[in-house]
mmCIF file of C-alpha atoms and ligand atoms in Angstrom:
data_model
loop_
_atom_site.group_PDB
_atom_site.id
_atom_site.type_symbol
_atom_site.label_atom_id
_atom_site.label_comp_id
_atom_site.label_asym_id
_atom_site.label_seq_id
_atom_site.Cartn_x
_atom_site.Cartn_y
_atom_site.Cartn_z
ATOM 1 C CA MET A 1 211.745 -22.483 182.532
ATOM 2 C CA LEU A 2 211.430 -25.000 184.974
ATOM 3 C CA ASP A 3 208.498 -27.774 184.200
ATOM 4 C CA LYS A 4 207.430 -28.540 187.596
ATOM 5 C CA SER A 5 204.580 -30.929 186.428
ATOM 6 C CA VAL A 6 207.233 -33.094 184.826
ATOM 7 C CA ILE A 7 209.676 -32.940 187.482
ATOM 8 C CA GLY A 8 206.951 -33.897 190.048
ATOM 9 C CA GLY A 9 205.589 -36.222 187.629
ATOM 10 C CA GLU A 10 208.050 -38.684 186.501
ATOM 11 C CA GLN A 11 207.424 -41.973 188.472
ATOM 12 C CA ARG A 12 207.941 -45.428 188.672
ATOM 13 C CA THR A 13 205.602 -47.959 190.455
ATOM 14 C CA LEU A 14 207.342 -49.998 192.882
ATOM 15 C CA ALA A 15 206.725 -54.091 193.199
ATOM 16 C CA ASP A 16 204.183 -53.301 196.083
ATOM 17 C CA GLY A 17 202.107 -50.861 193.909
ATOM 18 C CA ASN A 18 203.424 -47.869 195.454
ATOM 19 C CA ALA A 19 204.686 -45.098 193.312
ATOM 20 C CA ILE A 20 207.977 -42.773 193.510
ATOM 21 C CA PRO A 21 209.041 -39.962 191.879
ATOM 22 C CA LEU A 22 212.184 -40.797 189.737
ATOM 23 C CA LEU A 23 214.158 -37.737 191.020
ATOM 24 C CA GLY A 24 214.539 -36.902 195.057
ATOM 25 C CA LEU A 25 216.744 -34.510 196.961
ATOM 26 C CA GLY A 26 218.868 -36.065 199.333
ATOM 27 C CA VAL A 27 219.935 -34.176 202.435
ATOM 28 C CA TRP A 28 223.131 -36.293 203.664
ATOM 29 C CA GLN A 29 225.859 -34.107 205.617
ATOM 30 C CA VAL A 30 223.395 -31.117 205.698
ATOM 31 C CA PRO A 31 222.931 -30.014 209.489
ATOM 32 C CA ASP A 32 219.567 -29.787 211.189
ATOM 33 C CA GLY A 33 218.324 -26.112 210.827
ATOM 34 C CA ALA A 34 218.044 -23.236 208.784
ATOM 35 C CA GLU A 35 220.568 -24.717 205.536
ATOM 36 C CA CYS A 36 218.315 -28.173 205.614
ATOM 37 C CA GLU A 37 214.910 -26.295 206.087
ATOM 38 C CA ARG A 38 216.164 -23.926 202.879
ATOM 39 C CA ALA A 39 217.379 -26.693 200.954
ATOM 40 C CA VAL A 40 214.431 -28.596 201.197
ATOM 41 C CA ARG A 41 212.116 -25.473 200.461
ATOM 42 C CA TRP A 42 213.748 -24.844 197.421
ATOM 43 C CA ALA A 43 213.545 -28.014 196.123
ATOM 44 C CA LEU A 44 209.966 -28.300 196.469
ATOM 45 C CA GLU A 45 209.370 -24.588 194.851
ATOM 46 C CA ALA A 46 211.616 -26.454 191.977
ATOM 47 C CA GLY A 47 209.261 -29.041 191.495
ATOM 48 C CA TYR A 48 210.904 -32.282 193.470
ATOM 49 C CA ARG A 49 208.264 -34.414 195.345
ATOM 50 C CA HIS A 50 210.893 -36.575 196.829
ATOM 51 C CA ILE A 51 212.940 -35.984 200.172
ATOM 52 C CA ASP A 52 215.326 -38.494 201.204
ATOM 53 C CA THR A 53 216.555 -38.240 205.054
ATOM 54 C CA ALA A 54 217.695 -40.519 207.743
ATOM 55 C CA GLN A 55 217.717 -41.052 211.429
ATOM 56 C CA ALA A 56 221.473 -41.023 211.306
ATOM 57 C CA TYR A 57 221.577 -37.557 209.488
ATOM 58 C CA GLY A 58 220.000 -36.032 212.311
ATOM 59 C CA ASN A 59 217.646 -33.578 210.293
ATOM 60 C CA GLU A 60 214.376 -35.191 209.826
ATOM 61 C CA GLY A 61 213.144 -32.264 211.897
ATOM 62 C CA SER A 62 214.149 -29.889 209.059
ATOM 63 C CA VAL A 63 212.988 -32.048 206.780
ATOM 64 C CA GLY A 64 209.573 -31.571 208.464
ATOM 65 C CA GLN A 65 209.164 -28.304 208.896
ATOM 66 C CA ALA A 66 210.245 -27.260 205.289
ATOM 67 C CA LEU A 67 207.565 -29.513 204.128
ATOM 68 C CA ARG A 68 205.078 -27.918 206.621
ATOM 69 C CA ASP A 69 206.257 -24.371 205.522
ATOM 70 C CA SER A 70 205.722 -25.451 201.728
ATOM 71 C CA GLY A 71 201.725 -25.816 202.199
ATOM 72 C CA ILE A 72 202.017 -28.655 199.695
ATOM 73 C CA PRO A 73 199.710 -31.342 200.793
ATOM 74 C CA ARG A 74 201.454 -34.362 202.599
ATOM 75 C CA GLU A 75 200.140 -36.929 199.964
ATOM 76 C CA GLU A 76 201.816 -35.106 196.979
ATOM 77 C CA VAL A 77 205.563 -35.330 198.594
ATOM 78 C CA PHE A 78 207.084 -38.701 198.890
ATOM 79 C CA ILE A 79 209.429 -38.938 202.132
ATOM 80 C CA THR A 80 211.781 -41.669 202.654
ATOM 81 C CA THR A 81 213.544 -42.480 206.121
ATOM 82 C CA LYS A 82 216.223 -44.926 207.111
ATOM 83 C CA PHE A 83 216.542 -47.391 210.247
ATOM 84 C CA TYR A 84 219.834 -46.510 211.942
ATOM 85 C CA PRO A 85 220.936 -50.288 212.632
ATOM 86 C CA ALA A 86 222.980 -49.501 215.485
ATOM 87 C CA ARG A 87 219.614 -49.582 217.219
ATOM 88 C CA ARG A 88 217.308 -52.563 217.778
ATOM 89 C CA ASP A 89 214.299 -51.996 217.031
ATOM 90 C CA PRO A 90 213.163 -50.378 213.385
ATOM 91 C CA ALA A 91 209.291 -50.963 214.508
ATOM 92 C CA ALA A 92 210.113 -48.606 217.479
ATOM 93 C CA GLU A 93 212.646 -46.101 216.100
ATOM 94 C CA ILE A 94 210.169 -44.964 213.116
ATOM 95 C CA GLU A 95 207.796 -43.560 215.684
ATOM 96 C CA GLY A 96 210.606 -41.195 216.621
ATOM 97 C CA SER A 97 211.023 -40.220 212.846
ATOM 98 C CA LEU A 98 207.428 -39.861 212.784
ATOM 99 C CA ARG A 99 207.104 -37.281 215.597
ATOM 100 C CA ARG A 100 210.733 -35.620 214.091
ATOM 101 C CA LEU A 101 208.917 -35.210 210.775
ATOM 102 C CA GLY A 102 205.687 -34.291 211.726
ATOM 103 C CA VAL A 103 203.829 -36.938 209.941
ATOM 104 C CA ASP A 104 201.757 -39.990 210.616
ATOM 105 C CA GLN A 105 203.300 -41.833 207.892
ATOM 106 C CA VAL A 106 206.516 -42.028 205.914
ATOM 107 C CA ASP A 107 206.182 -43.009 202.465
ATOM 108 C CA LEU A 108 209.657 -45.380 202.328
ATOM 109 C CA TYR A 109 211.364 -46.751 205.115
ATOM 110 C CA ILE A 110 214.763 -48.442 204.543
ATOM 111 C CA ILE A 111 217.316 -50.116 206.698
ATOM 112 C CA HIS A 112 220.022 -47.952 206.058
ATOM 113 C CA TRP A 113 223.076 -50.467 206.000
ATOM 114 C CA PRO A 114 223.389 -54.486 206.917
ATOM 115 C CA GLN A 115 225.165 -54.116 210.125
ATOM 116 C CA ASN A 116 225.433 -57.252 212.202
ATOM 117 C CA GLY A 117 223.897 -59.178 209.124
ATOM 118 C CA PRO A 118 221.088 -58.501 206.681
ATOM 119 C CA THR A 119 218.213 -60.276 208.122
ATOM 120 C CA TRP A 120 217.459 -59.520 211.696
ATOM 121 C CA ALA A 121 215.926 -56.078 211.265
ATOM 122 C CA TRP A 122 213.544 -57.089 208.649
ATOM 123 C CA PRO A 123 210.795 -58.230 211.060
ATOM 124 C CA GLY A 124 210.886 -55.011 212.733
ATOM 125 C CA MET A 125 210.375 -53.331 209.114
ATOM 126 C CA GLU A 126 207.611 -55.346 208.156
ATOM 127 C CA ALA A 127 205.859 -54.438 211.681
ATOM 128 C CA ALA A 128 206.375 -50.661 210.778
ATOM 129 C CA ARG A 129 204.511 -51.254 207.646
ATOM 130 C CA GLU A 130 201.763 -53.576 209.198
ATOM 131 C CA ARG A 131 201.404 -50.529 211.431
ATOM 132 C CA GLY A 132 200.665 -48.185 208.443
ATOM 133 C CA HIS A 133 203.846 -46.071 209.774
ATOM 134 C CA THR A 134 205.291 -46.621 206.414
ATOM 135 C CA ARG A 135 204.114 -47.542 202.955
ATOM 136 C CA SER A 136 207.023 -49.022 201.649
ATOM 137 C CA ILE A 137 209.880 -50.740 202.961
ATOM 138 C CA GLY A 138 213.550 -51.514 201.565
ATOM 139 C CA VAL A 139 216.818 -51.816 202.138
ATOM 140 C CA SER A 140 220.287 -49.730 201.661
ATOM 141 C CA ASN A 141 224.076 -50.670 201.036
ATOM 142 C CA PHE A 142 222.842 -54.681 200.301
ATOM 143 C CA SER A 143 224.796 -56.743 197.786
ATOM 144 C CA ALA A 144 223.124 -59.274 195.624
ATOM 145 C CA GLN A 145 223.881 -61.801 198.183
ATOM 146 C CA GLU A 146 222.559 -59.806 201.245
ATOM 147 C CA LEU A 147 219.410 -59.105 199.355
ATOM 148 C CA ASP A 148 218.595 -62.378 198.409
ATOM 149 C CA GLU A 149 219.090 -63.444 202.303
ATOM 150 C CA VAL A 150 216.144 -61.064 203.169
ATOM 151 C CA ILE A 151 214.111 -62.022 200.438
ATOM 152 C CA ALA A 152 214.390 -65.625 201.796
ATOM 153 C CA ILE A 153 212.714 -64.714 205.051
ATOM 154 C CA ALA A 154 210.557 -61.869 204.301
ATOM 155 C CA GLY A 155 206.669 -61.900 204.107
ATOM 156 C CA THR A 156 207.189 -58.707 202.354
ATOM 157 C CA PRO A 157 210.171 -58.165 200.185
ATOM 158 C CA PRO A 158 212.191 -55.079 199.736
ATOM 159 C CA ALA A 159 210.800 -52.751 197.187
ATOM 160 C CA ILE A 160 214.369 -50.872 197.148
ATOM 161 C CA ASN A 161 217.711 -51.162 197.291
ATOM 162 C CA GLN A 162 219.314 -47.795 197.798
ATOM 163 C CA VAL A 163 223.024 -47.716 196.501
ATOM 164 C CA GLN A 164 226.347 -45.971 195.727
ATOM 165 C CA PHE A 165 225.451 -45.635 191.756
ATOM 166 C CA SER A 166 227.195 -43.747 189.155
ATOM 167 C CA PRO A 167 229.228 -44.552 185.997
ATOM 168 C CA PHE A 168 232.291 -44.629 188.090
ATOM 169 C CA GLU A 169 230.168 -47.329 190.361
ATOM 170 C CA TYR A 170 228.468 -49.104 187.485
ATOM 171 C CA ARG A 171 227.195 -52.134 189.533
ATOM 172 C CA ARG A 172 225.791 -53.793 186.632
ATOM 173 C CA SER A 173 225.537 -57.301 188.244
ATOM 174 C CA LEU A 174 224.141 -55.946 191.418
ATOM 175 C CA LEU A 175 221.501 -53.554 189.073
ATOM 176 C CA ALA A 176 220.617 -56.947 187.107
ATOM 177 C CA ALA A 177 219.964 -58.977 190.044
ATOM 178 C CA CYS A 178 217.795 -55.962 191.742
ATOM 179 C CA GLU A 179 215.840 -55.849 188.287
ATOM 180 C CA THR A 180 215.617 -59.900 188.481
ATOM 181 C CA ARG A 181 213.859 -59.863 191.892
ATOM 182 C CA ASN A 182 211.857 -56.466 191.190
ATOM 183 C CA VAL A 183 213.670 -54.745 193.524
ATOM 184 C CA ALA A 184 214.185 -51.061 192.288
ATOM 185 C CA VAL A 185 217.443 -49.253 192.453
ATOM 186 C CA GLU A 186 218.015 -45.874 193.892
ATOM 187 C CA ALA A 187 221.348 -44.233 193.278
ATOM 188 C CA TYR A 188 223.047 -42.301 195.813
ATOM 189 C CA SER A 189 226.051 -40.142 195.315
ATOM 190 C CA PRO A 190 225.592 -39.969 191.658
ATOM 191 C CA LEU A 191 228.019 -37.071 191.406
ATOM 192 C CA GLY A 192 230.779 -39.049 193.410
ATOM 193 C CA THR A 193 230.038 -36.446 196.501
ATOM 194 C CA GLY A 194 231.231 -33.975 193.811
ATOM 195 C CA ARG A 195 234.129 -35.708 192.641
ATOM 196 C CA HIS A 196 232.896 -37.365 189.336
ATOM 197 C CA LEU A 197 231.895 -33.806 188.471
ATOM 198 C CA SER A 198 235.732 -32.976 187.222
ATOM 199 C CA ASP A 199 236.319 -35.875 185.139
ATOM 200 C CA ALA A 200 237.465 -35.068 181.499
ATOM 201 C CA THR A 201 235.296 -37.762 180.049
ATOM 202 C CA VAL A 202 232.039 -36.742 181.888
ATOM 203 C CA ALA A 203 232.707 -33.068 180.801
ATOM 204 C CA ARG A 204 233.524 -33.880 177.155
ATOM 205 C CA VAL A 205 229.869 -35.720 176.797
ATOM 206 C CA ALA A 206 228.448 -32.642 178.727
ATOM 207 C CA GLU A 207 229.835 -30.220 176.241
ATOM 208 C CA GLY A 208 228.566 -32.590 173.449
ATOM 209 C CA VAL A 209 224.597 -32.147 174.597
ATOM 210 C CA GLY A 210 225.095 -28.909 175.856
ATOM 211 C CA ARG A 211 224.365 -29.648 179.611
ATOM 212 C CA THR A 212 226.534 -29.653 182.801
ATOM 213 C CA ALA A 213 228.624 -32.385 184.096
ATOM 214 C CA ALA A 214 225.903 -33.027 186.891
ATOM 215 C CA GLN A 215 223.082 -33.113 184.500
ATOM 216 C CA VAL A 216 224.650 -35.644 182.537
ATOM 217 C CA LEU A 217 225.755 -37.994 185.484
ATOM 218 C CA LEU A 218 222.350 -37.982 186.813
ATOM 219 C CA ARG A 219 220.703 -38.518 183.496
ATOM 220 C CA TRP A 220 223.087 -41.528 183.183
ATOM 221 C CA CYS A 221 221.343 -43.029 186.165
ATOM 222 C CA LEU A 222 217.941 -42.390 184.922
ATOM 223 C CA GLN A 223 218.641 -44.095 181.390
ATOM 224 C CA ARG A 224 220.083 -47.230 183.326
ATOM 225 C CA GLY A 225 216.789 -47.512 185.145
ATOM 226 C CA THR A 226 217.485 -46.368 188.701
ATOM 227 C CA ILE A 227 215.700 -43.796 190.959
ATOM 228 C CA VAL A 228 218.317 -40.975 191.230
ATOM 229 C CA LEU A 229 218.867 -38.782 194.348
ATOM 230 C CA SER A 230 220.840 -35.804 193.884
ATOM 231 C CA LYS A 231 222.129 -33.517 196.803
ATOM 232 C CA SER A 232 222.965 -29.911 196.879
ATOM 233 C CA THR A 233 222.094 -27.042 199.524
ATOM 234 C CA HIS A 234 222.672 -24.120 196.780
ATOM 235 C CA ARG A 235 219.449 -23.171 194.970
ATOM 236 C CA GLU A 236 220.714 -23.053 191.292
ATOM 237 C CA ARG A 237 221.965 -26.343 191.436
ATOM 238 C CA ILE A 238 218.903 -27.871 193.205
ATOM 239 C CA GLU A 239 217.294 -26.260 190.266
ATOM 240 C CA GLN A 240 219.767 -27.521 187.514
ATOM 241 C CA ASN A 241 219.756 -31.088 188.923
ATOM 242 C CA ALA A 242 216.176 -31.134 188.203
ATOM 243 C CA GLN A 243 216.576 -30.058 184.632
ATOM 244 C CA ILE A 244 217.114 -34.036 183.684
ATOM 245 C CA PHE A 245 213.980 -35.147 181.986
ATOM 246 C CA ASP A 246 214.285 -33.030 178.802
ATOM 247 C CA PHE A 247 217.207 -34.490 176.899
ATOM 248 C CA THR A 248 218.410 -37.909 176.291
ATOM 249 C CA LEU A 249 222.280 -39.391 176.345
ATOM 250 C CA SER A 250 223.045 -41.307 172.938
ATOM 251 C CA ASP A 251 223.851 -44.855 173.283
ATOM 252 C CA ASP A 252 227.477 -43.740 172.224
ATOM 253 C CA ASP A 253 227.384 -41.589 175.180
ATOM 254 C CA MET A 254 226.189 -43.937 177.562
ATOM 255 C CA ALA A 255 228.561 -46.724 176.347
ATOM 256 C CA THR A 256 231.407 -44.076 177.107
ATOM 257 C CA LEU A 257 230.214 -43.405 180.363
ATOM 258 C CA ASP A 258 229.719 -47.070 180.982
ATOM 259 C CA ALA A 259 233.384 -47.529 180.717
ATOM 260 C CA LEU A 260 234.297 -45.181 183.424
ATOM 261 C CA ASP A 261 233.251 -47.773 185.929
ATOM 262 C CA VAL A 262 236.129 -49.106 188.396
ATOM 263 C CA THR A 263 234.121 -51.680 190.284
ATOM 264 C CA GLY A 264 234.141 -54.309 187.483
ATOM 265 C CA GLY A 265 230.588 -54.355 187.133
ATOM 266 C CA THR A 266 230.116 -55.729 190.753
ATOM 267 C CA ASP A 267 227.266 -57.032 192.526
ATOM 268 C CA ARG A 268 228.306 -55.740 195.982
ATOM 269 C CA ALA A 269 227.008 -52.306 197.286
ATOM 270 C CA ARG A 270 230.245 -51.358 198.522
ATOM 271 C CA GLU A 271 234.075 -51.225 198.403
ATOM 272 C CA ARG A 272 234.474 -50.392 201.691
ATOM 273 C CA LYS A 273 232.254 -50.906 204.356
ATOM 274 C CA TRP A 274 232.077 -48.439 207.400
ATOM 275 C CA TRP A 275 230.337 -50.777 209.611
HETATM 276 P P1 LIG B 301 226.740 -28.266 197.387
HETATM 277 O O1 LIG B 301 225.949 -29.176 198.518
HETATM 278 O O2 LIG B 301 227.426 -27.485 198.067
HETATM 279 O O3 LIG B 301 225.954 -27.577 196.137
HETATM 280 P P2 LIG B 301 226.386 -36.359 195.404
HETATM 281 O O4 LIG B 301 225.230 -36.144 194.975
HETATM 282 O O5 LIG B 301 227.233 -37.407 194.507
HETATM 283 O O6 LIG B 301 226.500 -37.228 196.792
HETATM 284 O O7 LIG B 301 227.333 -35.094 195.314
HETATM 285 C C1 LIG B 301 226.727 -33.800 196.137
HETATM 286 C C2 LIG B 301 228.025 -33.229 195.774
HETATM 287 O O8 LIG B 301 228.094 -32.363 194.730
HETATM 288 C C3 LIG B 301 227.484 -31.766 197.110
HETATM 289 O O9 LIG B 301 228.793 -31.303 197.831
HETATM 290 C C4 LIG B 301 227.316 -30.588 196.045
HETATM 291 O O10 LIG B 301 227.468 -29.251 196.672
HETATM 292 C C5 LIG B 301 227.769 -30.901 194.721
HETATM 293 N N1 LIG B 301 226.699 -30.611 193.541
HETATM 294 C C6 LIG B 301 225.719 -30.846 193.717
HETATM 295 N N2 LIG B 301 225.002 -30.174 192.448
HETATM 296 C C7 LIG B 301 225.845 -29.781 191.808
HETATM 297 C C8 LIG B 301 225.887 -29.372 190.622
HETATM 298 N N3 LIG B 301 224.800 -29.294 189.788
HETATM 299 N N4 LIG B 301 227.049 -28.512 190.364
HETATM 300 C C9 LIG B 301 228.275 -28.664 190.828
HETATM 301 N N5 LIG B 301 228.442 -29.164 192.162
HETATM 302 C C10 LIG B 301 227.106 -30.177 192.762
#
């Protein structure tokens, strides 16, 4: 039986004082329309209270529709969207996001990637926050160095850095740098967009704890201190991926999974950039 209060209730307090649920549904690559609306609806029914979208995903409209249809009060669901950095002005672009989502304010607005450098967009992010269009601001795909460059010019520092993170991409130095600077890490693609699910080591750990490979990979992120974003468009998987607060991986299992890292514990956010 799904304990919805636990899924919705497990939160972390960010540096700016705002609380964020530790598990979110990500909707990257889910087309706008019925498929996205269904995934968000199923997640909300399963107890998720955190949805992660982006201007670049093109599906903010469906996220907003599903949120309204759910009847869940707006303030009970944490909504993230991301500034598409091929555009110029984050403070102007968030107005389109709010319109598409059908909300007055998002909970978190982050720079999707550091295209054309890490600092130029930050004043616009701060302006969006000062206007009340977002409660928190942050970044995504920023290395430790890029994070420091933003912090150096920031009035309000980023509360979040959302990066690709999993046992195979265990960016130990980046995580440590974020922790030192009181920047929370959000793990995206924790299943390696599905690739990590078939790994033999993950399967062995999963068998040992009587859980699925997906649950083990998501749980590893939580125990390494990150917020975790999981993506699925299948109802049973959305439900399964929420069952990660009722078991613990042992120190031995964590060490076994840590050893899968192929990044050398990097402080970089990406091995290859697309921008
Ligand atoms: P689908 O959306 O068809 O369910 P990541 O979170 O690393 O981006 O991985 C997402 C991918 O993993 C998607 O292709 C998704 O497929 C698949 N996936 C998500 N949860 C599970 C699960 N519990 N079991 C198997 N595959 C899953």
